[in-house]
Amino acid sequence: MVFKKILIANRGDVALRVLRACKELNIQTVAIHSTADSEAMHVRLADETVCIGGPSSSESYLNIPAIITAAQLVGADAIHPGVGFLSENSDFAEIVEAHNIVFIGPKADHIKCMGDKIQAKITAKELGIPLVPGSKSDIVDFKNALIEAKEIGYPVLIKAASGGGGRGMKVAMSEKDLEAAFTSAKSEAKAAFGDDRVYMERYLQKPRHIEVQIIGDKFGNTVHLGERECSIQRRHQKVIEEAPSPAIDQTTRDKIGNIASLAVAKMGYLGLGTIEFLYEDGQFFFIEMNTRLQVEHPITEAITGIDLVKEQIMIAAGQPISFKQDDVKFNGHAIECRINAEDPKTFIPSPGKITQFHSPCGLGIRIESCVYSGYVVPPYYDSLIAKLIVHASDREQCILRLKQALKEIVIEPISTTIDLHKDILETSVMKDGSYDIRWLENKLLNNN
Ligand code: MV4
């Protein structure tokens, strides 16, 4: 069975990305949108549209009853959740399936398992994935914290079980910091997630963030698609991603890729997923698994030539993965710059009307964006408005091509992070690829 009609439960560039994949598969598309997005490109280009609520995400793109009702109204046979919003909400996945609509994503219990970071680590360990040394379960009280920290070795990091994305993390450099770190992590976790369970890990001080893309089908086939290097970030928001990572070689890639692929095969994992690692001193340490399509998927598409969204849709429709591990060849280098509607120095959001838009072009250049001349960036959602993805034969060529593309792109008169990207690309650390997860924030502190 291939789908006839897919409802796209998202907005912005991602909604467009899914829409294009649907059209190439001859699938009808339904856009849902908030009242703030009536003029959005995904709404213009979809075969059918349903306005499902007011501007705020909770009234619209997170409004499960409205989305299900819309899907029933138009007779959609599947829902694609895109990235963010409801894409990792296991209740949503379950509700969609309970209405006899296919959720284009993993099984609800796998989403749920990976959403609980303690459960995710227990699962990862069982599956043979290397972990950061840490507590085996949640830390119930300070006495327990002291014992665990002594065993793990300082510095330690306390993390929220319901966390991810960096919220509710506290470092204790030594025993004297531990009580404060434990208490504040627990209360932050309670306030942010309504779940005060925390766990502990050895704190890695200068790791890189390297993640492995995997895919699984319902016949038990799994394939890895190599890694993405995502260390260039600010406040847990990725800024630049590249594939392959400048830090690892083919032997290391094969090794970690095969560990990831085997692990998801053992789980019976369905769909796209990303296993996130910290990488330090030649070692990989699992931190989390994302059970969705990722923003940075195009760099993997660039170096593998595989359309991940089409593959994801076909797998959800019950088809086998259209390639085998041996068919996956890594070709050249790709870098993605996330362009946000924000001031490039203060990062204050800069919503408003874009009157001039010019897209760079040329061999190896791809823009994923919802922007057009006359588009008004609404203030209600995240500020990502465009992704510039550049592919070339090697990393050096890729950087040169990307610099030129950044010179050509015009998005005016709102502020964007284009100038930040230009600055980063001029640094020697970007040139030699020697950055870690702390580098950009330190650079911004020192230069501003
Ligand atoms: C860590 C860490 C150092 N040591 N865990 C941040 C968000 C969440 N995904 C995991 N995070 C981290 N976990 C240990 N044991 C440092 C971070 C971290 C980080 C990780 C990836 C990318 C950017 C980051 C920025 C700050 C901290």
Coordinates of N, CA and C in Angstrom, one line a residue, residues 5 15-16 27 31 34 55 105 119 145 168 182 223 359 395 397 445:
K5 N -2.9 10.1 0.3 CA -3.0 11.5 0.8 C -2.3 11.6 2.2
A15 N 7.8 21.7 6.2 CA 6.5 21.3 5.6 C 6.7 21.3 4.1
L16 N 7.5 22.2 3.6 CA 7.8 22.2 2.1 C 8.6 21.0 1.7
I27 N 1.8 11.5 -4.2 CA 0.9 11.5 -3.1 C 0.3 12.9 -2.9
A31 N -2.0 20.6 3.7 CA -1.3 21.5 4.6 C -2.3 21.8 5.7
S34 N -1.8 27.6 11.0 CA -2.4 28.5 12.0 C -3.0 29.7 11.2
P55 N -2.7 31.5 16.2 CA -1.3 31.6 16.0 C -0.4 30.8 16.9
G105 N 6.6 7.7 11.2 CA 7.7 7.8 12.2 C 7.8 6.4 12.9
Q119 N 15.8 5.6 30.5 CA 15.3 4.4 29.8 C 16.1 4.3 28.5
A145 N 23.5 10.6 45.4 CA 24.3 11.4 44.5 C 25.8 11.3 44.9
G168 N 17.8 21.7 32.2 CA 17.9 21.0 33.5 C 19.2 20.3 33.7
F182 N 22.8 19.1 42.5 CA 21.7 18.1 42.6 C 20.4 18.8 42.9
V223 N 20.0 0.2 8.1 CA 21.2 0.7 7.4 C 21.6 2.0 8.1
S359 N 18.1 34.0 -3.9 CA 18.7 32.7 -3.6 C 20.1 32.5 -4.3
R395 N 36.2 18.9 1.6 CA 35.8 19.9 2.6 C 36.3 21.3 2.2
Q397 N 36.9 22.6 -0.8 CA 36.0 23.1 -1.9 C 34.7 23.5 -1.3
L445 N 31.7 35.0 23.1 CA 32.0 35.7 24.3 C 33.2 36.7 24.1

